[in-house]
Structure formats: structure tokens, C-alpha cells
mmCIF file of C-alpha atoms in Angstrom:
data_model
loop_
_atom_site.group_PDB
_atom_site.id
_atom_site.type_symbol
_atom_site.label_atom_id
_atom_site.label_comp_id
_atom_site.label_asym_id
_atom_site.label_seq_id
_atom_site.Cartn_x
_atom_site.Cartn_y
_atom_site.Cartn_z
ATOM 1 C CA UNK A 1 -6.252 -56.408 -75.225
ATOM 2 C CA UNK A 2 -8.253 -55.514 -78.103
ATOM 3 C CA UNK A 3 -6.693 -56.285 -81.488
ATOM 4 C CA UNK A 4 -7.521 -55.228 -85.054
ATOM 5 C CA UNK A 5 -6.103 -56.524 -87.570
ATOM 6 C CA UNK A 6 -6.474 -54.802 -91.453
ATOM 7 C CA UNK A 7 -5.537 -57.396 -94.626
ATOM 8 C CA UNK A 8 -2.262 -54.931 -95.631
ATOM 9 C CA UNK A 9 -0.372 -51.936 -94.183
ATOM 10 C CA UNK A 10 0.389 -50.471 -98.071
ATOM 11 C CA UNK A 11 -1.275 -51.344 -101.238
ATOM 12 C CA UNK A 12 -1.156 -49.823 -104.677
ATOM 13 C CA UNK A 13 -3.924 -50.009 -107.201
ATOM 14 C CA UNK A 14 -4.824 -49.148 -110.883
ATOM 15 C CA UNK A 15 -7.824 -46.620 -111.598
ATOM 16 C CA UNK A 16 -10.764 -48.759 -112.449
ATOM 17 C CA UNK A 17 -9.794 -51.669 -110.380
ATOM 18 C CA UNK A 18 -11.909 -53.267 -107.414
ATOM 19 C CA UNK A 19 -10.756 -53.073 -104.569
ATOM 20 C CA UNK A 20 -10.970 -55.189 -101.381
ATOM 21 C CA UNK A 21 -10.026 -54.059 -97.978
ATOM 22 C CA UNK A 22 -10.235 -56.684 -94.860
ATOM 23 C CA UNK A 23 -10.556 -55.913 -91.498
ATOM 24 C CA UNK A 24 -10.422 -58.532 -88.484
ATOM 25 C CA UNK A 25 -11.661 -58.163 -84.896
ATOM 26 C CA UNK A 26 -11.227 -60.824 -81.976
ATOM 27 C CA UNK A 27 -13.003 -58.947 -79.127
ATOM 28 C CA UNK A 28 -16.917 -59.890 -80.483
ATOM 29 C CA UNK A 29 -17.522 -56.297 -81.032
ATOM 30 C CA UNK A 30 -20.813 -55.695 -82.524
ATOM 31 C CA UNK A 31 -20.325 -52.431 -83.940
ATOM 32 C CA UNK A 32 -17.277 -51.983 -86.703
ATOM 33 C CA UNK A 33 -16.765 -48.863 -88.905
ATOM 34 C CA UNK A 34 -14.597 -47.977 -92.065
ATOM 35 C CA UNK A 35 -12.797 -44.469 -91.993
ATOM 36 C CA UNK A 36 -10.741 -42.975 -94.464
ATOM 37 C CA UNK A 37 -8.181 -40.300 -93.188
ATOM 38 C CA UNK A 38 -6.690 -37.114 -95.081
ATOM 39 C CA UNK A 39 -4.587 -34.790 -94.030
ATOM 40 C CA UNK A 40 -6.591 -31.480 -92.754
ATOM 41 C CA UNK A 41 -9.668 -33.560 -92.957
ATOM 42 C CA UNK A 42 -9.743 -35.764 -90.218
ATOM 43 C CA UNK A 43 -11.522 -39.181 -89.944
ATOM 44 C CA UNK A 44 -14.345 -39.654 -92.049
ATOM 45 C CA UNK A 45 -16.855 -42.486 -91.448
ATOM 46 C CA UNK A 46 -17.245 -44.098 -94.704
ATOM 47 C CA UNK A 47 -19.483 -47.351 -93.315
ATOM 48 C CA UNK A 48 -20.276 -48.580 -90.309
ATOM 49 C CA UNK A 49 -22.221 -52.051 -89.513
ATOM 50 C CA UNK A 50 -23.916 -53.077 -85.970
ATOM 51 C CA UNK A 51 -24.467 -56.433 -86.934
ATOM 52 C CA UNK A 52 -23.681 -59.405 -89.230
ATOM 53 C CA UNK A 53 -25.098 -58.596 -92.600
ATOM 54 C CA UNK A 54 -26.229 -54.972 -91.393
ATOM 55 C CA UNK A 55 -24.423 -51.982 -92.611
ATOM 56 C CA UNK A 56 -25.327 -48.164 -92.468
ATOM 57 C CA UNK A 57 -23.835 -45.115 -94.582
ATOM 58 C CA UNK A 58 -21.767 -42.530 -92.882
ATOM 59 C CA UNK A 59 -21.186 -39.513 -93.928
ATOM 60 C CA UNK A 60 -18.526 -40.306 -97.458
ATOM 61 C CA UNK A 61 -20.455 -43.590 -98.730
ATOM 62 C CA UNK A 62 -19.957 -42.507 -102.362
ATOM 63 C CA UNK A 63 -17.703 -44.948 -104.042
ATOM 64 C CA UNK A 64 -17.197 -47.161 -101.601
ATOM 65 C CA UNK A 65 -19.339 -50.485 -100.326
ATOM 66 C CA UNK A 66 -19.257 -53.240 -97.284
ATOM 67 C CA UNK A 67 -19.833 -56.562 -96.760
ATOM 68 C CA UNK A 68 -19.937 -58.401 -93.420
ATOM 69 C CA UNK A 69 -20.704 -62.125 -93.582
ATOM 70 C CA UNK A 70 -19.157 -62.920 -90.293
ATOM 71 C CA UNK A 71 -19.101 -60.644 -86.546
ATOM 72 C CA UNK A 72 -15.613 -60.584 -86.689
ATOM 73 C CA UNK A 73 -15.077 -59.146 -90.249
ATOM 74 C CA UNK A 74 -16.205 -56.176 -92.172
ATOM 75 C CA UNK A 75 -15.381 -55.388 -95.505
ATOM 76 C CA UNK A 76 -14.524 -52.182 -97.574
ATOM 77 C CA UNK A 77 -14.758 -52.429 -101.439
ATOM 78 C CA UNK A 78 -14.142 -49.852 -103.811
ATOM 79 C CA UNK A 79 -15.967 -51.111 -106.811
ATOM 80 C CA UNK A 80 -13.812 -49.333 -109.297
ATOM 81 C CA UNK A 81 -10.801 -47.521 -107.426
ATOM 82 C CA UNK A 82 -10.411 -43.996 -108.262
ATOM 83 C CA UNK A 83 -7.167 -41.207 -108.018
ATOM 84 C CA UNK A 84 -9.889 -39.611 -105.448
ATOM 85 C CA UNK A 85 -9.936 -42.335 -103.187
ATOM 86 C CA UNK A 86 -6.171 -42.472 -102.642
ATOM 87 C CA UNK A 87 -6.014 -42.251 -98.729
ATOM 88 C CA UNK A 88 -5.178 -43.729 -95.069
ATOM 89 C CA UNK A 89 -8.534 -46.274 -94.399
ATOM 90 C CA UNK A 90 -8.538 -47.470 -90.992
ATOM 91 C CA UNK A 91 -11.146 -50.423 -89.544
ATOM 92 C CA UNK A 92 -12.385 -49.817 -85.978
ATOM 93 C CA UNK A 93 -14.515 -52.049 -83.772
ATOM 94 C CA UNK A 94 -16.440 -51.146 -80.520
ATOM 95 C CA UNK A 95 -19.016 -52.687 -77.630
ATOM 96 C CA UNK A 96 -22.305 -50.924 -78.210
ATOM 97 C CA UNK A 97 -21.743 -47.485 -78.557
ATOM 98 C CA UNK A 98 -18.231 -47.872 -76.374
ATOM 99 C CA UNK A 99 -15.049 -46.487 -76.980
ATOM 100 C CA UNK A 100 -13.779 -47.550 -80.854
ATOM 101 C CA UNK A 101 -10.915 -49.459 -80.790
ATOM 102 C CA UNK A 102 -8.754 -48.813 -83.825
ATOM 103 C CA UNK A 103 -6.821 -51.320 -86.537
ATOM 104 C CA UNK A 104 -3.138 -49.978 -88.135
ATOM 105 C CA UNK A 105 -4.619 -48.511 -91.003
ATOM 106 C CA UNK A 106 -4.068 -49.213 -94.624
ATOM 107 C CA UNK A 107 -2.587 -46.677 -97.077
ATOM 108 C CA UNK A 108 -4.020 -46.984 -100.422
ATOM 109 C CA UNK A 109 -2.374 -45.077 -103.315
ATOM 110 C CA UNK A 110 -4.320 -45.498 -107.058
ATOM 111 C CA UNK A 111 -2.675 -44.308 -109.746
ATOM 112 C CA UNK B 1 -23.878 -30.150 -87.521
ATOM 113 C CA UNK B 2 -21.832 -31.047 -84.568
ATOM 114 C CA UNK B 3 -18.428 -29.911 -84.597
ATOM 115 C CA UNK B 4 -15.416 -30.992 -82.730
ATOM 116 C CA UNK B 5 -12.704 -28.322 -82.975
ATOM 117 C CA UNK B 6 -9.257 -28.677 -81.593
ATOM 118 C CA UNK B 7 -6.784 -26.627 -80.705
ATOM 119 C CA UNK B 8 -3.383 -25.620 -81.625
ATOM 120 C CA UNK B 9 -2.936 -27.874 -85.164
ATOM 121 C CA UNK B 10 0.608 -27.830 -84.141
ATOM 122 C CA UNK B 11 2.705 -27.577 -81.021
ATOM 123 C CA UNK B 12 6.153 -27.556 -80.602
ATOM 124 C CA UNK B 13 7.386 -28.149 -76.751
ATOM 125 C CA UNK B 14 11.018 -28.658 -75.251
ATOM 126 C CA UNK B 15 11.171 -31.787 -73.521
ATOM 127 C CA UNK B 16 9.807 -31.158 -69.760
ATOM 128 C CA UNK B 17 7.981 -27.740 -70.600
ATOM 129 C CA UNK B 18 4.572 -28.294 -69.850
ATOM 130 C CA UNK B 19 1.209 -27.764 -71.292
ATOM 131 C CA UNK B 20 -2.057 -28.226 -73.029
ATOM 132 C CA UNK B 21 -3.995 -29.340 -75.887
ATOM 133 C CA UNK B 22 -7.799 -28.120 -76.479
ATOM 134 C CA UNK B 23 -11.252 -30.158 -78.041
ATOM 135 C CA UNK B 24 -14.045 -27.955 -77.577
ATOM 136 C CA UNK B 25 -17.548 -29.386 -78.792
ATOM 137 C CA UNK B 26 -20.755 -27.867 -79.944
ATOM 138 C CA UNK B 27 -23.120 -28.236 -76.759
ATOM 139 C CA UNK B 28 -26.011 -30.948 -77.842
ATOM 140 C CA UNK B 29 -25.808 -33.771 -75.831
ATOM 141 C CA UNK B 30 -22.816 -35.342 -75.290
ATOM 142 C CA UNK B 31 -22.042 -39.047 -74.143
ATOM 143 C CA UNK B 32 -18.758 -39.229 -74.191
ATOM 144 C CA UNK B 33 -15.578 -38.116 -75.200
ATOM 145 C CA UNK B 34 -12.570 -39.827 -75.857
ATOM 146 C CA UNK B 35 -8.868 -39.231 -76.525
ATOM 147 C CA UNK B 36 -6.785 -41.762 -78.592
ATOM 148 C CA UNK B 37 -2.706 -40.782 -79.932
ATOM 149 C CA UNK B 38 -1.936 -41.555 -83.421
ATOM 150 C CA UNK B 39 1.732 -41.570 -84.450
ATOM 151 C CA UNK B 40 2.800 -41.733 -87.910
ATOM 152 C CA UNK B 41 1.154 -43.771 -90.217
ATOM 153 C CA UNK B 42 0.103 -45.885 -88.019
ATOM 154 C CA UNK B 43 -4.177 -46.112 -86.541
ATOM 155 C CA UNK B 44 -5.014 -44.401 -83.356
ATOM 156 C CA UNK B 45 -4.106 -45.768 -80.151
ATOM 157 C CA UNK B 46 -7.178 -45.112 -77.621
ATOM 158 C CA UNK B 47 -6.194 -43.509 -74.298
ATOM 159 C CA UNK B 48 -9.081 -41.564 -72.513
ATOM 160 C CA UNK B 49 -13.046 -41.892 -72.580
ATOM 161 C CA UNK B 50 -14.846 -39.070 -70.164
ATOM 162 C CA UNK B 51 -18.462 -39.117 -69.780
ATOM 163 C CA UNK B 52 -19.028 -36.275 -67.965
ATOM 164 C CA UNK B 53 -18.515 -33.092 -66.519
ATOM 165 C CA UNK B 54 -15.699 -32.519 -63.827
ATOM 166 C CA UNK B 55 -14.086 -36.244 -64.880
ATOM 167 C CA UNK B 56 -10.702 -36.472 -64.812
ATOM 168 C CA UNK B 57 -8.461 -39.248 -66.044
ATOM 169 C CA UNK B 58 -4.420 -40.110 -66.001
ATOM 170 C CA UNK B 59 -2.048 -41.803 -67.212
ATOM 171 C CA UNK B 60 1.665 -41.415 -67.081
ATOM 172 C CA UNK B 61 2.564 -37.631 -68.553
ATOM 173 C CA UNK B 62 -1.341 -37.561 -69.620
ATOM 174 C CA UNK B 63 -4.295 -36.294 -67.823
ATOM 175 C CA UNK B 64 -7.821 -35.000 -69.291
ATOM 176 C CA UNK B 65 -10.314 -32.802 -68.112
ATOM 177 C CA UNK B 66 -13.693 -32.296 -69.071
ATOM 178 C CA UNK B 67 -16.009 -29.309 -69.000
ATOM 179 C CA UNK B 68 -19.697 -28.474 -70.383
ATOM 180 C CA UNK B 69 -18.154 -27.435 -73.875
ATOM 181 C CA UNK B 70 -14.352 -28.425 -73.528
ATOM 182 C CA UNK B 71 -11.876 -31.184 -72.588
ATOM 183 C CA UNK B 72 -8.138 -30.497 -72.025
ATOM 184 C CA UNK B 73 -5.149 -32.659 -72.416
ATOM 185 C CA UNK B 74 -2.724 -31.616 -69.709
ATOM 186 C CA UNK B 75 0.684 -33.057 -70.810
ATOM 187 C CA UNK B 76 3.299 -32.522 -68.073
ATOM 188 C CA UNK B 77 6.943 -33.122 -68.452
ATOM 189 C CA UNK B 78 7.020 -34.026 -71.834
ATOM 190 C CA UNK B 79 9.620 -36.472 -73.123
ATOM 191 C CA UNK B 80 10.487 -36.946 -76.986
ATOM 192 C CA UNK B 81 8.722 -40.144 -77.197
ATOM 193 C CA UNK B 82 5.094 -38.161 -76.281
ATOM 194 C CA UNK B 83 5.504 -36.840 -80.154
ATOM 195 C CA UNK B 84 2.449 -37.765 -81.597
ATOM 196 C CA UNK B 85 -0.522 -36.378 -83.077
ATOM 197 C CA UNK B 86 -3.559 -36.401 -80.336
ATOM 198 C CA UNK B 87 -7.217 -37.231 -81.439
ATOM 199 C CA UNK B 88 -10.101 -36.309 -80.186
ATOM 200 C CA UNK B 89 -13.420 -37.438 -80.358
ATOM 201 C CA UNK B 90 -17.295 -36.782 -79.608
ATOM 202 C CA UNK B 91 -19.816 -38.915 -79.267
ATOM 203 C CA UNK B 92 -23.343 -37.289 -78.996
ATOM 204 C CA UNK B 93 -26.839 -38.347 -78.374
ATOM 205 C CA UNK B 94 -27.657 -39.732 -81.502
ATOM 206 C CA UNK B 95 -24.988 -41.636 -81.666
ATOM 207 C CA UNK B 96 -23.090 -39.437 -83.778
ATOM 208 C CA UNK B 97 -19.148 -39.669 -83.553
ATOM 209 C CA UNK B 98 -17.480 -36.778 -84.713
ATOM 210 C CA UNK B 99 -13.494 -36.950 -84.932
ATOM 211 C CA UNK B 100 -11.352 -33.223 -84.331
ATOM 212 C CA UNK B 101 -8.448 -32.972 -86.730
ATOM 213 C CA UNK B 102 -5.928 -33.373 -84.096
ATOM 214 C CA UNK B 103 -2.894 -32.016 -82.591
ATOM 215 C CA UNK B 104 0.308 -32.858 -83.839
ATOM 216 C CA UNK B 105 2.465 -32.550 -81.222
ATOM 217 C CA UNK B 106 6.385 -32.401 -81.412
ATOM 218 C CA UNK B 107 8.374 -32.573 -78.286
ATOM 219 C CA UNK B 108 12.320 -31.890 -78.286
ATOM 220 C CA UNK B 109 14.702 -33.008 -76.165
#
């Protein structure tokens, strides 16, 4: 079975503060992607990275950055947390362009 | 832009009624499609990928169909525990994935 693991399940931050999220894969997936999630919005692909130390912008990159130094982990860091950016974010991983296979999600509340 | 629209936001079934949930897809080359359940603050929980046209796929309560510009999610019997909110998802030629808002189903016994 596929498993994705994300760093913490709830976490509450100050505005202004940086943020790190983790995210942890064990299949070898090459692809893994960052969403956020709001209600009557959907999922929104934030980042997504094909390779070690290759990332691409989705479609919210505003705000937000990635870092992955290993194939197993990717990265989402909000360089200075805003109220804006209080949401579900939730790591996925997939084989090529395969079906994404998705972590627990974190929800992030700044204040 | 593709669009992935589904179809009701809401539904509210008594346990055993049957029916159906909706994605239909702006027509510009799809790969695949996939279904994944998401309960309650938790990450969605894949279930279905179909690639093309006339596929069909099951499991337990669940089976999806897939046309040119639609894919169903026939849910027969329903019990409680199929309360969820159902994803769906496009991937098109590009590579593109584009994510519906989902269904949030509720199911009463």
C-alpha cells in the first residue's frame, strides 16, 4: 500500500511566521504535489515537483515555496504565514502521470 | 480552461435507496479520470481511475462509468458508513489535473 505521511495533522501559527510543512512518501514516486483545500474551492495545486531538486508552479504559487532535497520528501514553506493562507494542505505522490495517491492533510490555522 | 464540474454539491439518501453522483468534463483530451472519497478532515482516499470510454469499474456499493464528457458514480444500497464527500478528478493531455468540488454525500440509516 501506498503511504503518505504529512509532519502534523493540526498546527497553529502567528502572521509573519515561516512556516514548514513536511511531507513523506515510501512508494519512490517521482512526481509529488502540494494542494491546499477550501471549502467551495476545491483542491488547488500550489507546487508540484517531478524530480529531486525540480519543482514547477501550479496554479496558487503566491506565498508559498518548495524544497525537495531527497525523492521521498517535498517541502511546503510559507515564508511569512498569512490569515489568507489559513487552510487544509494536503501532500500527494504519484508514478509518472498515475493516479495521485494522497497524505492526511494538515490543517493550518494563522492567526 | 478545463473544467471539472460535479454534480449535486449535496445529497442526502436513506440507507439502501440507490443512486448517482455526476463529473462531467470539458471535452479536450482526456487521460484519465479518477475517483477518490474524502471523509472529514481527513486527505482523499483514491478509489477509481478510468481511462476511457465505456470503462467500468467496482467495488463493493461503488461502480463508475465513463462517457465522452461524463463519468457516473453509481452507489447502490447505501449504508451509513458510505457518508463521505466523493472527489473527482481529470487528468488531460497536457498533463493538467483538474479536481471537481465534490459531492458530499450523507446516507441515513
Amino acid at each position: 500500500d501506498v503511504k503518505v505521511t504529512q509532519s502534523s495533522r493540526y498546527l497553529v501559527k502567528r502572521t509573519g511566521e515561516k512556516v514548514f510543512l513536511e511531507c513523506v512518501q515510501d512508494m519512490d514516486h517521482e512526481n509529488m504535489f502540494w494542494y491546499r483545500q477550501d471549502p467551495g474551492l476545491g483542491l488547488r495545486l500550489i507546487y508540484f515537483s517531478y524530480d529531486v531538486k525540480m519543482k514547477e508552479k501550479g496554479d496558487i504559487p503566491e506565498g508559498y515555496s518548495v524544497s525537495r532535497e531527497k525523492k521521498e520528501r517535498f517541502s511546503l514553506i510559507l515564508e511569512s504565514a498569512s490569515t489568507n493562507q489559513t487552510s487544509m494542505y494536503l501532500c500527494a505522490s504519484s508514478l509518472y502521470t498515475d493516479t495521485q495517491y494522497f497524505g492526511p492533510g494538515t490543517r493550518l490555522t494563522v492567526l | 480552461e478545463d473544467q471539472v464540474t460535479q454534480s449535486p454539491e449535496a445529497l442526502r439518501l436513506q440507507e439502501g435507496e440507490s443512486s448517482s453522483l455526476n463529473c462531467s468534463y470539458t471535452v479536450s483530451g482526456l487521460r484519465g479520470l479518477f475517483w477518490y472519497r474524502q471523509d472529514p478532515g481527513k486527505g482523499p482516499e483514491f478509489l477509481f481511475t478510468l481511462y476511457s470510454a465505456g470503462e467500468e469499474k467496482e467495488k463493493e456499493r461503488l461502480k463508475a462509468t465513463l462517457t465522452k464528457k461524463e463519468s457516473f458514480l453509481h452507489i447502490t444500497a447505501p449504508k451509513p458508513e458510505d457518508s463521505a464527500t466523493y472527489l473527482c478528478a481529470v487528468r488531460y493531455n497536457n498533463n493538467d489535473m483538474r479536481f471537481g468540488a465534490g459531492t458530499r454525500l450523507t446516507v441515513k440509516p
